[in-house]
Amino acid sequence: MIKTTWSTSASAIIRGQYDLDLVYVGNFTPQSGYEAIKDALKSGSFPEALIVANDAMAIGALEAFKEAGIKVPEEVSLISFNDTTAAEFANPALTSVHVETQQMGRASVKVMKDLLDDDEAGTYKVTFPTKLVYR
């Protein structure tokens, strides 16, 4: 597992609201989620809650927690993104942020088409609704 930092607001870092040592990066697979948690558990300092980039990584994280004897959600809270069917049927089921991926895909195609049709197309800001699905 490669540990790296993400660019973020310098003021958030200065105020202590963002701990770069707690950022683990994976490749969106169950194996990378598993490895990230194994690495994090070795550090000795572990948060009470985690936000994981996608459901696949969160499922890998669940396995690492099970092996370590850490109970989710009793001992650590876990939230993931995408709200796939796998999140619903994981054990325990994952709380996940539902993202409108089809809507995102359609908007991406529109933006790409606009950029191809107009060399001087401006900057796009596209937002999509999300919903936290509690499980």
Coordinates of N, CA, C and O in Angstrom, one line a residue:
M1 N 0.8 -1.2 0.0 CA 0.0 0.0 0.0 C 0.9 1.2 0.0 O 1.8 1.4 0.8
I2 N 0.6 2.1 -0.9 CA 1.3 3.4 -1.0 C 0.6 4.4 -0.1 O -0.6 4.6 -0.2
K3 N 1.4 5.0 0.8 CA 0.8 6.1 1.6 C 1.2 7.4 1.0 O 2.4 7.6 0.6
T4 N 0.3 8.3 0.8 CA 0.6 9.6 0.1 C -0.2 10.7 0.7 O -1.1 10.4 1.5
T5 N 0.0 11.9 0.3 CA -0.8 13.0 0.8 C -1.6 13.5 -0.4 O -1.3 13.4 -1.5
W6 N -2.8 14.1 -0.1 CA -3.6 14.8 -1.0 C -3.5 16.3 -0.8 O -3.3 16.7 0.3
S7 N -3.6 17.0 -1.9 CA -3.5 18.5 -1.7 C -4.8 18.9 -1.0 O -5.9 18.4 -1.2
T8 N -4.7 19.8 0.0 CA -5.8 20.3 0.7 C -5.6 21.7 1.2 O -4.5 22.2 1.0
S9 N -6.5 22.3 1.8 CA -6.4 23.7 2.2 C -5.3 23.8 3.3 O -5.4 23.1 4.3
A10 N -4.4 24.7 3.1 CA -3.3 24.8 4.1 C -3.9 25.3 5.4 O -3.4 24.9 6.5
S11 N -4.9 26.1 5.4 CA -5.5 26.6 6.7 C -6.1 25.4 7.5 O -6.0 25.4 8.7
A12 N -6.7 24.4 6.8 CA -7.2 23.3 7.5 C -6.1 22.5 8.1 O -6.3 22.0 9.3
I13 N -5.0 22.3 7.5 CA -3.9 21.6 8.1 C -3.3 22.4 9.3 O -3.1 21.8 10.3
I14 N -3.2 23.7 9.1 CA -2.6 24.5 10.2 C -3.6 24.4 11.4 O -3.1 24.4 12.6
R15 N -4.9 24.4 11.2 CA -5.8 24.4 12.3 C -6.0 23.0 12.9 O -6.7 22.8 13.8
G16 N -5.3 22.0 12.3 CA -5.3 20.7 12.9 C -6.6 19.9 12.5 O -6.9 18.9 13.1
Q17 N -7.3 20.4 11.5 CA -8.5 19.7 11.1 C -8.3 18.6 10.1 O -9.3 17.9 9.7
Y18 N -7.1 18.4 9.6 CA -6.8 17.4 8.6 C -5.5 16.8 8.9 O -4.5 17.5 8.9
D19 N -5.4 15.6 9.2 CA -4.2 14.9 9.6 C -3.7 14.1 8.4 O -4.2 13.0 8.1
L20 N -2.7 14.5 7.7 CA -2.2 13.9 6.5 C -1.6 12.5 6.8 O -1.6 11.6 5.9
D21 N -1.3 12.2 8.0 CA -0.8 10.9 8.4 C -1.9 9.8 8.4 O -1.6 8.6 8.5
L22 N -3.1 10.3 8.3 CA -4.3 9.3 8.3 C -4.9 9.2 7.0 O -6.0 8.6 6.8
V23 N -4.2 9.6 5.9 CA -4.7 9.4 4.6 C -3.9 8.3 3.9 O -2.7 8.2 3.8
Y24 N -4.7 7.3 3.5 CA -4.1 6.1 2.8 C -4.8 6.0 1.5 O -6.0 6.2 1.3
V25 N -4.0 5.7 0.5 CA -4.5 5.7 -0.9 C -4.4 4.3 -1.5 O -3.4 3.6 -1.3
G26 N -5.4 3.9 -2.2 CA -5.5 2.6 -2.8 C -5.9 2.7 -4.2 O -6.1 3.8 -4.8
N27 N -6.2 1.6 -4.8 CA -6.6 1.6 -6.3 C -8.0 1.1 -6.4 O -8.4 0.6 -7.4
F28 N -8.8 1.4 -5.4 CA -10.3 1.2 -5.5 C -10.7 -0.3 -5.6 O -11.7 -0.6 -6.1
T29 N -9.8 -1.2 -5.1 CA -10.2 -2.6 -5.0 C -10.3 -3.1 -3.6 O -9.8 -2.5 -2.7
P30 N -10.9 -4.2 -3.4 CA -11.0 -4.8 -2.0 C -9.6 -5.0 -1.4 O -9.4 -4.8 -0.3
Q31 N -8.7 -5.5 -2.3 CA -7.3 -5.8 -1.8 C -6.6 -4.5 -1.3 O -6.0 -4.5 -0.2
S32 N -6.8 -3.4 -2.0 CA -6.2 -2.2 -1.5 C -6.8 -1.6 -0.2 O -6.1 -1.1 0.6
G33 N -8.1 -1.8 -0.1 CA -8.8 -1.4 1.2 C -8.3 -2.3 2.3 O -8.0 -1.8 3.4
Y34 N -8.1 -3.6 2.1 CA -7.6 -4.5 3.1 C -6.2 -4.1 3.5 O -5.9 -4.0 4.7
E35 N -5.3 -3.8 2.5 CA -3.9 -3.4 2.8 C -3.8 -2.1 3.5 O -3.0 -1.9 4.4
A36 N -4.7 -1.2 3.2 CA -4.7 0.2 3.8 C -5.0 0.0 5.3 O -4.4 0.7 6.1
I37 N -6.0 -0.8 5.6 CA -6.4 -1.0 7.0 C -5.2 -1.7 7.8 O -4.9 -1.4 8.9
K38 N -4.7 -2.7 7.2 CA -3.5 -3.4 7.8 C -2.4 -2.4 8.1 O -1.8 -2.4 9.2
D39 N -2.1 -1.5 7.1 CA -1.1 -0.5 7.4 C -1.5 0.4 8.5 O -0.7 0.8 9.3
A40 N -2.7 0.9 8.4 CA -3.2 1.8 9.4 C -3.1 1.2 10.8 O -2.8 1.9 11.8
L41 N -3.5 0.0 11.0 CA -3.5 -0.7 12.3 C -2.1 -0.8 12.8 O -1.9 -0.7 14.0
K42 N -1.1 -0.9 12.0 CA 0.3 -1.0 12.4 C 0.8 0.3 13.0 O 1.7 0.3 13.8
S43 N 0.2 1.4 12.6 CA 0.7 2.7 13.0 C 0.4 3.0 14.5 O 1.1 3.8 15.1
G44 N -0.5 2.3 15.1 CA -0.8 2.4 16.6 C -1.8 3.5 16.9 O -2.3 3.5 17.9
S45 N -2.0 4.5 16.0 CA -2.9 5.5 16.2 C -4.1 5.3 15.2 O -3.8 5.4 14.0
F46 N -5.3 5.1 15.7 CA -6.3 4.7 14.8 C -7.6 5.5 15.1 O -8.0 5.6 16.3
P47 N -8.3 6.1 14.1 CA -9.5 6.9 14.4 C -10.7 6.0 14.7 O -10.7 4.8 14.5
E48 N -11.7 6.7 15.2 CA -13.0 6.0 15.6 C -13.9 5.8 14.3 O -14.8 5.0 14.4
A49 N -13.6 6.6 13.3 CA -14.4 6.5 12.1 C -13.6 6.7 10.9 O -12.6 7.4 10.9
L50 N -14.0 6.1 9.8 CA -13.3 6.1 8.5 C -14.2 6.4 7.4 O -15.4 5.9 7.4
I51 N -13.8 7.2 6.4 CA -14.5 7.4 5.2 C -13.6 6.7 4.1 O -12.4 7.1 3.9
V52 N -14.2 5.8 3.4 CA -13.5 5.0 2.4 C -14.0 5.4 1.0 O -15.2 5.6 0.8
A53 N -13.0 5.4 0.1 CA -13.3 6.0 -1.3 C -14.4 5.3 -2.1 O -15.1 5.9 -2.8
N54 N -14.6 4.0 -1.9 CA -15.6 3.3 -2.6 C -16.0 2.0 -1.8 O -15.3 1.6 -0.9
D55 N -17.1 1.4 -2.2 CA -17.6 0.2 -1.5 C -16.6 -1.0 -1.6 O -16.5 -1.7 -0.6
A56 N -16.0 -1.2 -2.7 CA -15.0 -2.3 -2.9 C -13.9 -2.2 -1.9 O -13.6 -3.2 -1.2
M57 N -13.3 -1.0 -1.7 CA -12.3 -0.8 -0.7 C -12.8 -1.1 0.7 O -12.1 -1.6 1.5
A58 N -14.0 -0.6 1.0 CA -14.6 -0.8 2.3 C -14.8 -2.3 2.6 O -14.7 -2.7 3.8
I59 N -15.1 -3.1 1.6 CA -15.3 -4.5 1.8 C -14.0 -5.1 2.2 O -13.9 -6.0 3.1
G60 N -12.9 -4.7 1.6 CA -11.6 -5.2 1.9 C -11.2 -4.7 3.4 O -10.6 -5.4 4.1
A61 N -11.6 -3.5 3.7 CA -11.4 -3.0 5.0 C -12.1 -3.8 6.1 O -11.6 -4.1 7.2
L62 N -13.3 -4.2 5.8 CA -14.1 -5.0 6.7 C -13.4 -6.3 7.0 O -13.3 -6.8 8.2
E63 N -12.8 -6.9 6.0 CA -12.0 -8.2 6.2 C -10.8 -8.0 7.1 O -10.5 -8.8 8.0
A64 N -10.1 -6.9 6.9 CA -8.9 -6.6 7.7 C -9.4 -6.3 9.2 O -8.7 -6.8 10.1
F65 N -10.5 -5.6 9.4 CA -11.0 -5.4 10.7 C -11.4 -6.8 11.4 O -11.1 -7.0 12.5
K66 N -12.0 -7.6 10.6 CA -12.4 -9.0 11.2 C -11.2 -9.7 11.6 O -11.2 -10.3 12.7
E67 N -10.2 -9.7 10.8 CA -8.9 -10.5 11.1 C -8.3 -9.9 12.4 O -7.7 -10.6 13.2
A68 N -8.4 -8.6 12.6 CA -7.8 -7.9 13.7 C -8.7 -8.0 15.0 O -8.3 -7.5 16.1
G69 N -9.9 -8.6 14.8 CA -10.8 -8.7 16.0 C -11.5 -7.3 16.3 O -12.0 -7.2 17.4
I70 N -11.6 -6.4 15.4 CA -12.2 -5.1 15.6 C -13.6 -5.2 15.0 O -13.8 -5.5 13.8
K71 N -14.6 -4.9 15.8 CA -16.0 -5.0 15.4 C -16.5 -3.7 14.7 O -16.4 -2.6 15.3
V72 N -17.1 -3.8 13.5 CA -17.7 -2.7 12.8 C -19.2 -2.9 13.0 O -19.7 -4.0 12.7
P73 N -20.0 -2.0 13.4 CA -19.7 -0.6 13.7 C -19.5 -0.4 15.2 O -19.3 0.8 15.6
E74 N -19.4 -1.4 16.0 CA -19.3 -1.2 17.5 C -18.0 -0.5 17.9 O -18.0 0.4 18.8
E75 N -16.9 -0.8 17.3 CA -15.6 -0.3 17.7 C -15.1 0.8 16.7 O -14.3 1.6 17.1
V76 N -15.5 0.7 15.4 CA -15.1 1.7 14.4 C -16.2 1.8 13.4 O -16.9 0.9 13.1
S77 N -16.5 3.1 13.1 CA -17.5 3.4 12.1 C -16.8 3.5 10.7 O -15.7 3.9 10.6
L78 N -17.6 3.0 9.7 CA -17.1 3.0 8.4 C -18.2 3.5 7.4 O -19.3 3.0 7.4
I79 N -17.8 4.4 6.6 CA -18.7 4.9 5.5 C -18.0 4.8 4.2 O -16.8 5.2 4.1
S80 N -18.7 4.4 3.2 CA -18.1 4.3 1.9 C -18.9 5.1 0.8 O -19.9 5.7 1.2
F81 N -18.5 5.0 -0.4 CA -19.1 5.7 -1.5 C -19.5 4.7 -2.6 O -18.9 3.7 -2.8
N82 N -20.6 5.1 -3.3 CA -21.2 4.5 -4.5 C -22.5 3.7 -4.2 O -23.2 3.5 -5.1
D83 N -22.7 3.2 -3.0 CA -23.9 2.5 -2.7 C -24.2 1.4 -3.7 O -25.3 1.3 -4.2
T84 N -23.2 0.5 -3.9 CA -23.4 -0.6 -4.8 C -24.2 -1.7 -4.0 O -24.3 -1.7 -2.8
T85 N -24.6 -2.7 -4.8 CA -25.3 -3.9 -4.2 C -24.4 -4.6 -3.2 O -24.9 -5.1 -2.1
A86 N -23.1 -4.6 -3.5 CA -22.2 -5.2 -2.5 C -22.2 -4.6 -1.2 O -22.1 -5.3 -0.1
A87 N -22.4 -3.3 -1.1 CA -22.5 -2.6 0.2 C -23.7 -3.1 1.0 O -23.6 -3.2 2.2
E88 N -24.8 -3.3 0.3 CA -26.0 -3.7 1.0 C -25.8 -5.2 1.6 O -26.3 -5.5 2.6
F89 N -25.1 -6.0 0.8 CA -25.0 -7.4 1.2 C -23.7 -7.7 2.0 O -23.5 -8.9 2.4
A90 N -22.8 -6.7 2.2 CA -21.6 -7.0 3.0 C -22.0 -7.3 4.4 O -23.2 -7.1 4.8
N91 N -21.1 -7.9 5.2 CA -21.4 -8.3 6.5 C -20.4 -7.7 7.5 O -19.2 -8.2 7.5
P92 N -20.7 -6.7 8.2 CA -22.0 -6.0 8.3 C -22.3 -5.2 7.0 O -21.3 -4.8 6.3
A93 N -23.6 -4.9 6.8 CA -23.9 -4.0 5.6 C -23.3 -2.6 5.8 O -23.1 -2.2 7.0
L94 N -22.8 -2.0 4.7 CA -22.1 -0.8 4.8 C -23.0 0.4 4.6 O -23.9 0.5 3.7
T95 N -22.9 1.4 5.5 CA -23.4 2.7 5.2 C -22.7 3.3 4.1 O -21.4 3.3 4.1
S96 N -23.4 3.9 3.1 CA -22.7 4.3 1.9 C -23.3 5.6 1.3 O -24.5 5.7 1.4
V97 N -22.5 6.4 0.7 CA -23.1 7.6 0.0 C -23.5 7.1 -1.4 O -22.7 6.7 -2.2
H98 N -24.8 7.3 -1.7 CA -25.3 7.0 -3.0 C -25.0 8.1 -4.0 O -25.2 9.3 -3.7
V99 N -24.3 7.7 -5.1 CA -23.9 8.6 -6.1 C -24.6 8.3 -7.4 O -24.6 7.1 -7.7
E100 N -25.1 9.3 -8.1 CA -25.8 9.0 -9.3 C -24.8 8.8 -10.5 O -24.5 9.8 -11.2
T101 N -24.2 7.6 -10.6 CA -23.2 7.4 -11.6 C -23.7 7.5 -13.0 O -22.9 8.0 -13.9
Q102 N -24.9 7.1 -13.3 CA -25.4 7.2 -14.6 C -25.5 8.7 -15.0 O -25.2 9.1 -16.1
Q103 N -26.0 9.5 -14.1 CA -26.2 10.9 -14.4 C -24.8 11.5 -14.6 O -24.6 12.4 -15.4
M104 N -23.8 11.1 -13.8 CA -22.4 11.6 -13.9 C -21.9 11.2 -15.3 O -21.2 12.0 -16.0
G105 N -22.1 10.0 -15.8 CA -21.7 9.6 -17.1 C -22.3 10.4 -18.2 O -21.6 10.8 -19.1
R106 N -23.6 10.6 -18.1 CA -24.2 11.4 -19.1 C -23.7 12.8 -19.2 O -23.4 13.4 -20.3
A107 N -23.5 13.4 -18.0 CA -22.9 14.8 -18.0 C -21.5 14.8 -18.5 O -21.1 15.8 -19.2
S108 N -20.7 13.8 -18.2 CA -19.3 13.7 -18.7 C -19.3 13.7 -20.2 O -18.5 14.4 -20.9
V109 N -20.2 12.9 -20.8 CA -20.3 12.8 -22.3 C -20.7 14.2 -22.9 O -20.1 14.7 -23.9
K110 N -21.6 14.9 -22.2 CA -22.0 16.2 -22.7 C -20.9 17.2 -22.6 O -20.6 17.9 -23.6
V111 N -20.2 17.2 -21.5 CA -19.0 18.1 -21.4 C -18.0 17.8 -22.5 O -17.5 18.7 -23.1
M112 N -17.7 16.6 -22.7 CA -16.7 16.2 -23.7 C -17.1 16.6 -25.1 O -16.3 17.2 -25.8
K113 N -18.4 16.4 -25.4 CA -18.9 16.8 -26.7 C -18.8 18.3 -26.8 O -18.4 18.8 -27.9
D114 N -19.2 19.1 -25.8 CA -19.1 20.5 -25.9 C -17.7 21.0 -26.1 O -17.4 21.9 -26.9
L115 N -16.7 20.3 -25.4 CA -15.3 20.7 -25.6 C -14.8 20.4 -27.0 O -14.0 21.1 -27.5
L116 N -15.3 19.3 -27.5 CA -14.8 18.9 -28.9 C -15.5 19.8 -29.9 O -14.8 20.1 -31.0
D117 N -16.7 20.2 -29.7 CA -17.4 21.1 -30.6 C -16.9 22.6 -30.6 O -17.1 23.3 -31.5
D118 N -16.4 23.0 -29.4 CA -16.0 24.4 -29.2 C -14.7 24.5 -28.6 O -14.6 24.2 -27.4
D119 N -13.7 24.9 -29.4 CA -12.3 25.0 -28.8 C -12.2 26.0 -27.7 O -11.2 25.9 -26.9
E120 N -13.1 26.9 -27.6 CA -13.0 28.0 -26.6 C -14.1 27.7 -25.5 O -14.4 28.7 -24.8
A121 N -14.5 26.5 -25.3 CA -15.5 26.2 -24.2 C -14.9 26.6 -22.9 O -13.7 26.4 -22.7
G122 N -15.7 27.1 -22.0 CA -15.2 27.5 -20.7 C -15.0 26.4 -19.7 O -15.1 25.2 -20.0
T123 N -14.8 26.8 -18.5 CA -14.7 25.8 -17.4 C -16.1 25.4 -17.0 O -17.0 26.1 -16.9
Y124 N -16.1 24.1 -16.6 CA -17.4 23.5 -16.2 C -17.4 23.2 -14.7 O -16.4 22.7 -14.2
K125 N -18.5 23.5 -14.1 CA -18.7 23.1 -12.7 C -20.0 22.3 -12.7 O -21.0 22.8 -13.0
V126 N -19.9 21.0 -12.4 CA -21.1 20.1 -12.5 C -21.2 19.5 -11.1 O -20.3 19.0 -10.5
T127 N -22.4 19.6 -10.5 CA -22.6 19.0 -9.2 C -23.8 18.0 -9.3 O -24.6 18.1 -10.2
F128 N -23.8 17.0 -8.5 CA -24.8 16.0 -8.5 C -25.3 15.8 -7.1 O -24.5 15.8 -6.1
P129 N -26.5 15.4 -6.9 CA -27.1 15.1 -5.6 C -26.5 13.8 -5.1 O -26.2 12.9 -5.9
T130 N -26.3 13.7 -3.8 CA -25.9 12.5 -3.2 C -26.9 12.2 -2.0 O -27.6 13.1 -1.6
K131 N -26.9 11.0 -1.5 CA -27.7 10.6 -0.4 C -27.0 9.6 0.5 O -26.5 8.6 -0.1
L132 N -27.0 9.8 1.8 CA -26.3 8.9 2.7 C -27.3 7.8 3.0 O -28.4 8.0 3.4
V133 N -27.0 6.5 2.6 CA -27.8 5.4 2.9 C -27.3 4.7 4.1 O -26.2 4.1 4.1
Y134 N -28.1 4.8 5.2 CA -27.7 4.2 6.5 C -28.0 2.7 6.6 O -29.1 2.3 6.2
R135 N -27.0 2.0 7.0 CA -27.2 0.5 7.1 C -26.6 0.1 8.5 O -25.7 0.6 8.9

